[in-house]
Tab-separated table of N, CA and C in Angstrom:
chain	number	residue	atom	x	y	z
V	1	UNK	N	-5.938	4.847	19.755
V	1	UNK	CA	-4.675	4.496	19.117
V	1	UNK	C	-4.955	3.922	17.732
V	2	UNK	N	-4.261	4.403	16.744
V	2	UNK	CA	-4.470	3.965	15.371
V	2	UNK	C	-3.491	2.857	15.030
V	3	UNK	N	-3.998	1.829	14.407
V	3	UNK	CA	-3.127	0.768	13.909
V	3	UNK	C	-3.520	0.431	12.477
V	4	UNK	N	-2.523	0.151	11.680
V	4	UNK	CA	-2.733	-0.348	10.327
V	4	UNK	C	-2.301	-1.804	10.308
V	5	UNK	N	-3.239	-2.662	10.000
V	5	UNK	CA	-2.986	-4.094	10.052
V	5	UNK	C	-2.933	-4.640	8.641
V	6	UNK	N	-1.805	-5.218	8.303
V	6	UNK	CA	-1.600	-5.718	6.957
V	6	UNK	C	-1.775	-7.225	6.883
V	7	UNK	N	-2.195	-7.682	5.714
V	7	UNK	CA	-2.272	-9.110	5.454
V	7	UNK	C	-2.067	-9.342	3.971
V	8	UNK	N	-1.827	-10.599	3.635
V	8	UNK	CA	-1.545	-10.939	2.248
V	8	UNK	C	-0.057	-11.118	2.038
V	9	UNK	N	0.309	-11.317	0.810
V	9	UNK	CA	1.705	-11.528	0.481
V	9	UNK	C	2.069	-12.998	0.509
V	10	UNK	N	3.376	-13.259	0.518
V	10	UNK	CA	3.860	-14.621	0.545
V	10	UNK	C	4.785	-14.901	-0.627
V	11	UNK	N	4.961	-16.175	-0.895
V	11	UNK	CA	5.848	-16.617	-1.978
V	11	UNK	C	5.012	-16.997	-3.189
V	12	UNK	N	5.303	-16.347	-4.306
V	12	UNK	CA	4.569	-16.618	-5.533
V	12	UNK	C	5.557	-16.754	-6.680
V	13	UNK	N	5.051	-17.169	-7.813
V	13	UNK	CA	5.894	-17.310	-8.998
V	13	UNK	C	5.684	-16.115	-9.930
V	14	UNK	N	6.664	-15.888	-10.748
V	14	UNK	CA	6.565	-14.806	-11.728
V	14	UNK	C	5.305	-14.997	-12.570
V	15	UNK	N	4.610	-13.894	-12.773
V	15	UNK	CA	3.365	-13.934	-13.528
V	15	UNK	C	2.125	-14.106	-12.671
V	16	UNK	N	2.317	-14.466	-11.427
V	16	UNK	CA	1.191	-14.639	-10.512
V	16	UNK	C	0.648	-13.303	-10.036
V	17	UNK	N	-0.459	-13.386	-9.305
V	17	UNK	CA	-1.093	-12.198	-8.716
V	17	UNK	C	-1.190	-12.375	-7.213
V	18	UNK	N	-1.143	-11.262	-6.527
V	18	UNK	CA	-1.275	-11.242	-5.077
V	18	UNK	C	-2.071	-10.003	-4.689
V	19	UNK	N	-2.885	-10.151	-3.654
V	19	UNK	CA	-3.592	-8.991	-3.133
V	19	UNK	C	-3.173	-8.748	-1.692
V	20	UNK	N	-2.764	-7.532	-1.435
V	20	UNK	CA	-2.430	-7.111	-0.077
V	20	UNK	C	-3.581	-6.290	0.479
V	21	UNK	N	-3.785	-6.406	1.766
V	21	UNK	CA	-4.809	-5.604	2.406
V	21	UNK	C	-4.221	-4.837	3.579
V	22	UNK	N	-4.857	-3.729	3.882
V	22	UNK	CA	-4.416	-2.867	4.973
V	22	UNK	C	-5.663	-2.330	5.653
V	23	UNK	N	-5.889	-2.773	6.880
V	23	UNK	CA	-7.084	-2.378	7.612
V	23	UNK	C	-6.715	-1.435	8.736
V	24	UNK	N	-7.506	-0.386	8.857
V	24	UNK	CA	-7.252	0.613	9.891
V	24	UNK	C	-8.154	0.368	11.085
V	25	UNK	N	-7.578	0.370	12.241
V	25	UNK	CA	-8.363	0.262	13.471
V	25	UNK	C	-8.144	1.502	14.310
V	26	UNK	N	-9.128	1.842	15.074
V	26	UNK	CA	-9.016	3.056	15.874
V	26	UNK	C	-10.232	3.908	15.648
V	27	UNK	N	-10.822	4.329	16.714
V	27	UNK	CA	-12.070	5.064	16.593
V	27	UNK	C	-11.872	6.381	15.854
V	28	UNK	N	-12.803	6.673	15.008
V	28	UNK	CA	-12.834	7.936	14.275
V	28	UNK	C	-11.675	8.119	13.311
V	29	UNK	N	-10.976	7.049	12.998
V	29	UNK	CA	-9.877	7.166	12.045
V	29	UNK	C	-10.442	7.002	10.656
V	30	UNK	N	-10.569	8.121	9.956
V	30	UNK	CA	-11.172	8.096	8.640
V	30	UNK	C	-10.635	9.275	7.829
V	31	UNK	N	-11.064	9.329	6.587
V	31	UNK	CA	-10.679	10.428	5.696
V	31	UNK	C	-9.174	10.551	5.531
V	32	UNK	N	-8.519	9.427	5.420
V	32	UNK	CA	-7.085	9.426	5.182
V	32	UNK	C	-6.807	8.898	3.781
V	33	UNK	N	-5.674	9.236	3.267
V	33	UNK	CA	-5.182	8.627	2.035
V	33	UNK	C	-4.239	7.504	2.435
V	34	UNK	N	-4.224	6.470	1.640
V	34	UNK	CA	-3.452	5.287	1.995
V	34	UNK	C	-2.397	5.027	0.934
V	35	UNK	N	-1.163	5.009	1.372
V	35	UNK	CA	-0.068	4.774	0.450
V	35	UNK	C	0.542	3.395	0.623
V	36	UNK	N	1.191	2.943	-0.411
V	36	UNK	CA	1.901	1.667	-0.382
V	36	UNK	C	3.355	1.916	-0.771
V	37	UNK	N	4.239	1.338	-0.014
V	37	UNK	CA	5.668	1.456	-0.256
V	37	UNK	C	6.275	0.065	-0.158
V	38	UNK	N	7.444	-0.108	-0.737
V	38	UNK	CA	8.106	-1.411	-0.644
V	38	UNK	C	9.603	-1.216	-0.489
V	39	UNK	N	10.202	-2.213	0.125
V	39	UNK	CA	11.638	-2.200	0.301
V	39	UNK	C	12.218	-3.522	-0.151
V	40	UNK	N	12.989	-3.479	-1.198
V	40	UNK	CA	13.652	-4.674	-1.708
V	40	UNK	C	14.938	-4.902	-0.922
V	41	UNK	N	15.422	-6.117	-0.911
V	41	UNK	CA	16.661	-6.413	-0.180
V	41	UNK	C	17.816	-5.531	-0.627
V	42	UNK	N	18.455	-4.873	0.318
V	42	UNK	CA	19.593	-4.045	0.001
V	42	UNK	C	19.266	-2.701	-0.606
V	43	UNK	N	17.985	-2.368	-0.680
V	43	UNK	CA	17.586	-1.106	-1.296
V	43	UNK	C	16.769	-0.268	-0.318
V	44	UNK	N	16.623	0.997	-0.650
V	44	UNK	CA	15.811	1.871	0.173
V	44	UNK	C	14.328	1.635	-0.117
V	45	UNK	N	13.524	1.990	0.840
V	45	UNK	CA	12.086	1.880	0.651
V	45	UNK	C	11.641	2.879	-0.412
V	46	UNK	N	10.724	2.426	-1.257
V	46	UNK	CA	10.296	3.260	-2.372
V	46	UNK	C	8.780	3.308	-2.480
V	47	UNK	N	8.309	4.362	-3.105
V	47	UNK	CA	6.886	4.537	-3.339
V	47	UNK	C	6.382	3.529	-4.364
V	48	UNK	N	5.175	3.003	-4.096
V	48	UNK	CA	4.538	2.086	-5.026
V	48	UNK	C	3.216	2.669	-5.548
V	49	UNK	N	2.355	3.076	-4.622
V	49	UNK	CA	1.035	3.556	-5.025
V	49	UNK	C	0.408	4.330	-3.873
V	50	UNK	N	-0.573	5.139	-4.221
V	50	UNK	CA	-1.325	5.862	-3.193
V	50	UNK	C	-2.741	6.092	-3.708
V	51	UNK	N	-3.697	6.009	-2.798
V	51	UNK	CA	-5.085	6.235	-3.153
V	51	UNK	C	-5.762	7.134	-2.149
V	52	UNK	N	-6.684	7.940	-2.620
V	52	UNK	CA	-7.406	8.835	-1.732
V	52	UNK	C	-8.451	8.064	-0.938
V	53	UNK	N	-9.029	8.713	0.040
V	53	UNK	CA	-9.991	8.080	0.935
V	53	UNK	C	-11.176	7.468	0.179
V	54	UNK	N	-11.731	8.216	-0.767
V	54	UNK	CA	-12.914	7.703	-1.459
V	54	UNK	C	-12.582	7.025	-2.775
V	55	UNK	N	-11.308	6.876	-3.058
V	55	UNK	CA	-10.911	6.140	-4.251
V	55	UNK	C	-10.968	6.923	-5.542
V	56	UNK	N	-11.209	8.226	-5.472
V	56	UNK	CA	-11.338	8.989	-6.711
V	56	UNK	C	-9.993	9.435	-7.276
V	57	UNK	N	-8.942	9.184	-6.557
V	57	UNK	CA	-7.617	9.564	-7.019
V	57	UNK	C	-6.613	8.482	-6.660
V	58	UNK	N	-5.862	8.035	-7.633
V	58	UNK	CA	-4.810	7.055	-7.392
V	58	UNK	C	-3.572	7.440	-8.191
V	59	UNK	N	-2.429	7.081	-7.667
V	59	UNK	CA	-1.162	7.269	-8.368
V	59	UNK	C	-0.332	6.017	-8.209
V	60	UNK	N	0.455	5.724	-9.223
V	60	UNK	CA	1.279	4.532	-9.188
V	60	UNK	C	2.687	4.863	-9.673
V	61	UNK	N	3.643	4.170	-9.111
V	61	UNK	CA	5.000	4.277	-9.625
V	61	UNK	C	5.030	3.735	-11.045
V	62	UNK	N	5.907	4.265	-11.845
V	62	UNK	CA	5.994	3.822	-13.241
V	62	UNK	C	6.261	2.326	-13.338
V	63	UNK	N	6.999	1.797	-12.390
V	63	UNK	CA	7.383	0.392	-12.447
V	63	UNK	C	6.209	-0.559	-12.247
V	64	UNK	N	5.116	-0.071	-11.696
V	64	UNK	CA	3.970	-0.943	-11.432
V	64	UNK	C	2.720	-0.507	-12.180
V	65	UNK	N	2.783	0.619	-12.850
V	65	UNK	CA	1.628	1.147	-13.559
V	65	UNK	C	1.137	0.147	-14.597
V	66	UNK	N	-0.161	-0.091	-14.595
V	66	UNK	CA	-0.746	-1.055	-15.509
V	66	UNK	C	-0.807	-2.462	-14.961
V	67	UNK	N	-0.085	-2.714	-13.871
V	67	UNK	CA	-0.096	-4.049	-13.264
V	67	UNK	C	-0.737	-4.043	-11.875
V	68	UNK	N	-0.606	-2.951	-11.163
V	68	UNK	CA	-1.139	-2.848	-9.801
V	68	UNK	C	-2.372	-1.954	-9.810
V	69	UNK	N	-3.326	-2.280	-8.963
V	69	UNK	CA	-4.500	-1.441	-8.786
V	69	UNK	C	-4.829	-1.325	-7.299
V	70	UNK	N	-5.588	-0.307	-6.984
V	70	UNK	CA	-6.024	-0.057	-5.614
V	70	UNK	C	-7.528	-0.163	-5.550
V	71	UNK	N	-8.031	-0.761	-4.496
V	71	UNK	CA	-9.467	-0.758	-4.224
V	71	UNK	C	-9.658	-0.501	-2.745
V	72	UNK	N	-10.902	-0.122	-2.406
V	72	UNK	CA	-11.168	0.244	-1.020
V	72	UNK	C	-12.465	-0.398	-0.541
V	73	UNK	N	-12.562	-0.543	0.749
V	73	UNK	CA	-13.789	-0.994	1.390
V	73	UNK	C	-14.011	-0.112	2.607
V	74	UNK	N	-15.117	0.583	2.636
V	74	UNK	CA	-15.406	1.507	3.718
V	74	UNK	C	-16.653	1.035	4.467
V	75	UNK	N	-16.527	0.948	5.774
V	75	UNK	CA	-17.654	0.522	6.590
V	75	UNK	C	-17.619	1.181	7.941
V	76	UNK	N	-18.703	1.016	8.668
V	76	UNK	CA	-18.795	1.661	9.975
V	76	UNK	C	-17.837	1.032	10.980
V	77	UNK	N	-17.539	-0.244	10.765
V	77	UNK	CA	-16.696	-0.932	11.729
V	77	UNK	C	-15.226	-0.957	11.326
V	78	UNK	N	-14.967	-0.967	10.039
V	78	UNK	CA	-13.582	-1.117	9.590
V	78	UNK	C	-13.406	-0.553	8.186
V	79	UNK	N	-12.272	0.009	7.963
V	79	UNK	CA	-11.911	0.500	6.642
V	79	UNK	C	-10.696	-0.270	6.137
V	80	UNK	N	-10.795	-0.779	4.919
V	80	UNK	CA	-9.717	-1.589	4.384
V	80	UNK	C	-9.348	-1.116	2.985
V	81	UNK	N	-8.063	-1.057	2.741
V	81	UNK	CA	-7.542	-0.734	1.416
V	81	UNK	C	-6.807	-1.949	0.876
V	82	UNK	N	-6.896	-2.131	-0.421
V	82	UNK	CA	-6.289	-3.284	-1.060
V	82	UNK	C	-5.330	-2.845	-2.166
V	83	UNK	N	-4.254	-3.587	-2.277
V	83	UNK	CA	-3.336	-3.403	-3.392
V	83	UNK	C	-3.321	-4.713	-4.164
V	84	UNK	N	-3.907	-4.688	-5.349
V	84	UNK	CA	-3.923	-5.854	-6.227
V	84	UNK	C	-2.704	-5.799	-7.117
V	85	UNK	N	-1.904	-6.838	-7.061
V	85	UNK	CA	-0.659	-6.867	-7.821
V	85	UNK	C	-0.705	-8.010	-8.821
V	86	UNK	N	-0.647	-7.687	-10.087
V	86	UNK	CA	-0.749	-8.682	-11.151
V	86	UNK	C	0.546	-8.776	-11.938
V	87	UNK	N	0.699	-9.892	-12.605
V	87	UNK	CA	1.855	-10.105	-13.478
V	87	UNK	C	3.161	-9.769	-12.753
V	88	UNK	N	3.325	-10.372	-11.607
V	88	UNK	CA	4.469	-10.071	-10.760
V	88	UNK	C	5.762	-10.573	-11.367
V	89	UNK	N	6.805	-9.842	-11.106
V	89	UNK	CA	8.154	-10.227	-11.526
V	89	UNK	C	9.068	-10.246	-10.301
V	90	UNK	N	10.251	-10.747	-10.484
V	90	UNK	CA	11.200	-10.813	-9.369
V	90	UNK	C	11.547	-9.411	-8.866
V	91	UNK	N	11.407	-8.418	-9.712
V	91	UNK	CA	11.671	-7.036	-9.308
V	91	UNK	C	10.652	-6.527	-8.299
V	92	UNK	N	9.548	-7.219	-8.170
V	92	UNK	CA	8.519	-6.816	-7.206
V	92	UNK	C	8.759	-7.410	-5.819
V	93	UNK	N	9.766	-8.213	-5.674
V	93	UNK	CA	10.079	-8.812	-4.375
V	93	UNK	C	10.467	-7.742	-3.366
V	94	UNK	N	9.928	-7.872	-2.164
V	94	UNK	CA	10.269	-6.935	-1.109
V	94	UNK	C	9.254	-6.975	0.011
V	95	UNK	N	9.491	-6.147	1.000
V	95	UNK	CA	8.536	-5.968	2.086
V	95	UNK	C	7.647	-4.785	1.726
V	96	UNK	N	6.367	-5.022	1.738
V	96	UNK	CA	5.400	-3.996	1.363
V	96	UNK	C	4.770	-3.396	2.622
V	97	UNK	N	4.756	-2.081	2.661
V	97	UNK	CA	4.190	-1.353	3.786
V	97	UNK	C	3.009	-0.505	3.326
V	98	UNK	N	1.986	-0.443	4.145
V	98	UNK	CA	0.946	0.545	3.918
V	98	UNK	C	1.140	1.669	4.932
V	99	UNK	N	0.695	2.843	4.549
V	99	UNK	CA	0.871	4.010	5.406
V	99	UNK	C	-0.281	4.977	5.163
V	100	UNK	N	-0.680	5.679	6.189
V	100	UNK	CA	-1.818	6.586	6.095
V	100	UNK	C	-1.401	8.021	6.379
V	101	UNK	N	-2.039	8.924	5.661
V	101	UNK	CA	-1.820	10.345	5.851
V	101	UNK	C	-3.145	11.064	5.708
V	102	UNK	N	-3.268	12.206	6.371
V	102	UNK	CA	-4.479	12.980	6.248
V	102	UNK	C	-4.414	13.981	5.098
V	103	UNK	N	-3.325	13.963	4.351
V	103	UNK	CA	-3.280	14.752	3.119
V	103	UNK	C	-4.300	14.139	2.169
V	104	UNK	N	-5.172	14.953	1.598
V	104	UNK	CA	-6.345	14.455	0.883
V	104	UNK	C	-5.998	13.443	-0.212
V	105	UNK	N	-4.999	13.748	-1.006
V	105	UNK	CA	-4.654	12.862	-2.111
V	105	UNK	C	-3.375	12.083	-1.843
V	106	UNK	N	-2.943	12.116	-0.595
V	106	UNK	CA	-1.757	11.355	-0.243
V	106	UNK	C	-0.504	12.007	-0.785
V	107	UNK	N	0.513	11.206	-0.930
V	107	UNK	CA	1.801	11.727	-1.363
V	107	UNK	C	2.680	10.576	-1.816
V	108	UNK	N	3.722	10.904	-2.557
V	108	UNK	CA	4.732	9.906	-2.903
V	108	UNK	C	5.875	9.928	-1.884
V	109	UNK	N	5.815	10.855	-0.952
V	109	UNK	CA	6.900	11.049	-0.001
V	109	UNK	C	6.596	10.351	1.318
V	110	UNK	N	7.496	9.509	1.755
V	110	UNK	CA	7.274	8.730	2.970
V	110	UNK	C	7.125	9.615	4.199
V	111	UNK	N	7.838	10.709	4.221
V	111	UNK	CA	7.822	11.579	5.391
V	111	UNK	C	6.464	12.210	5.634
V	112	UNK	N	5.601	12.183	4.638
V	112	UNK	CA	4.298	12.814	4.783
V	112	UNK	C	3.224	11.836	5.265
V	113	UNK	N	3.637	10.658	5.633
V	113	UNK	CA	2.722	9.660	6.188
V	113	UNK	C	2.988	9.519	7.684
V	114	UNK	N	1.913	9.480	8.434
V	114	UNK	CA	2.026	9.482	9.888
V	114	UNK	C	1.843	8.116	10.530
V	115	UNK	N	1.156	7.232	9.855
V	115	UNK	CA	0.852	5.924	10.428
V	115	UNK	C	1.301	4.843	9.455
V	116	UNK	N	1.938	3.830	10.009
V	116	UNK	CA	2.523	2.785	9.173
V	116	UNK	C	2.112	1.402	9.648
V	117	UNK	N	1.898	0.506	8.670
V	117	UNK	CA	1.752	-0.899	8.990
V	117	UNK	C	3.118	-1.515	9.220
V	118	UNK	N	3.119	-2.744	9.670
V	118	UNK	CA	4.377	-3.419	9.999
V	118	UNK	C	5.062	-4.021	8.785
V	119	UNK	N	4.351	-4.100	7.693
V	119	UNK	CA	4.945	-4.643	6.484
V	119	UNK	C	4.605	-6.109	6.284
V	120	UNK	N	4.567	-6.511	5.032
V	120	UNK	CA	4.325	-7.905	4.696
V	120	UNK	C	5.237	-8.287	3.541
V	121	UNK	N	5.794	-9.477	3.610
V	121	UNK	CA	6.776	-9.911	2.621
V	121	UNK	C	6.093	-10.459	1.376
V	122	UNK	N	6.579	-10.025	0.237
V	122	UNK	CA	6.187	-10.600	-1.047
V	122	UNK	C	7.463	-11.068	-1.732
V	123	UNK	N	7.510	-12.328	-2.048
V	123	UNK	CA	8.671	-12.891	-2.727
V	123	UNK	C	8.212	-13.521	-4.030
V	124	UNK	N	8.802	-13.063	-5.123
V	124	UNK	CA	8.433	-13.563	-6.442
V	124	UNK	C	9.599	-14.369	-6.997
V	125	UNK	N	9.361	-15.628	-7.216
V	125	UNK	CA	10.414	-16.486	-7.752
V	125	UNK	C	10.283	-16.546	-9.266
V	126	UNK	N	11.424	-16.532	-9.920
V	126	UNK	CA	11.399	-16.533	-11.392
V	126	UNK	C	11.652	-17.923	-11.931
């Protein structure tokens, strides 16, 4: 059984940085692309970023480009993806979800992701 376990987030002030992590558990679960999505209060969930398994390809929504980055940690016991979020604004407030797909370079489309984390709240106060 595959699970994506998220951590990080919380309440921060505008201009602060936060790092979210998403760890995959489950035997033989590898070679996936990992996407990040967020849902602001009263809004639909939207694409934020996606990175390939080995980190050679990343895409970001225009709203976060230049402020957010993706990094990865690959090991025999656990694989973890990170979303580093810098210079946060109140517009970045929302529940952030990680999701995995076996499409090599991932996707901006939520429907193309098969496994989802439970989400973690990020609240940016201005």
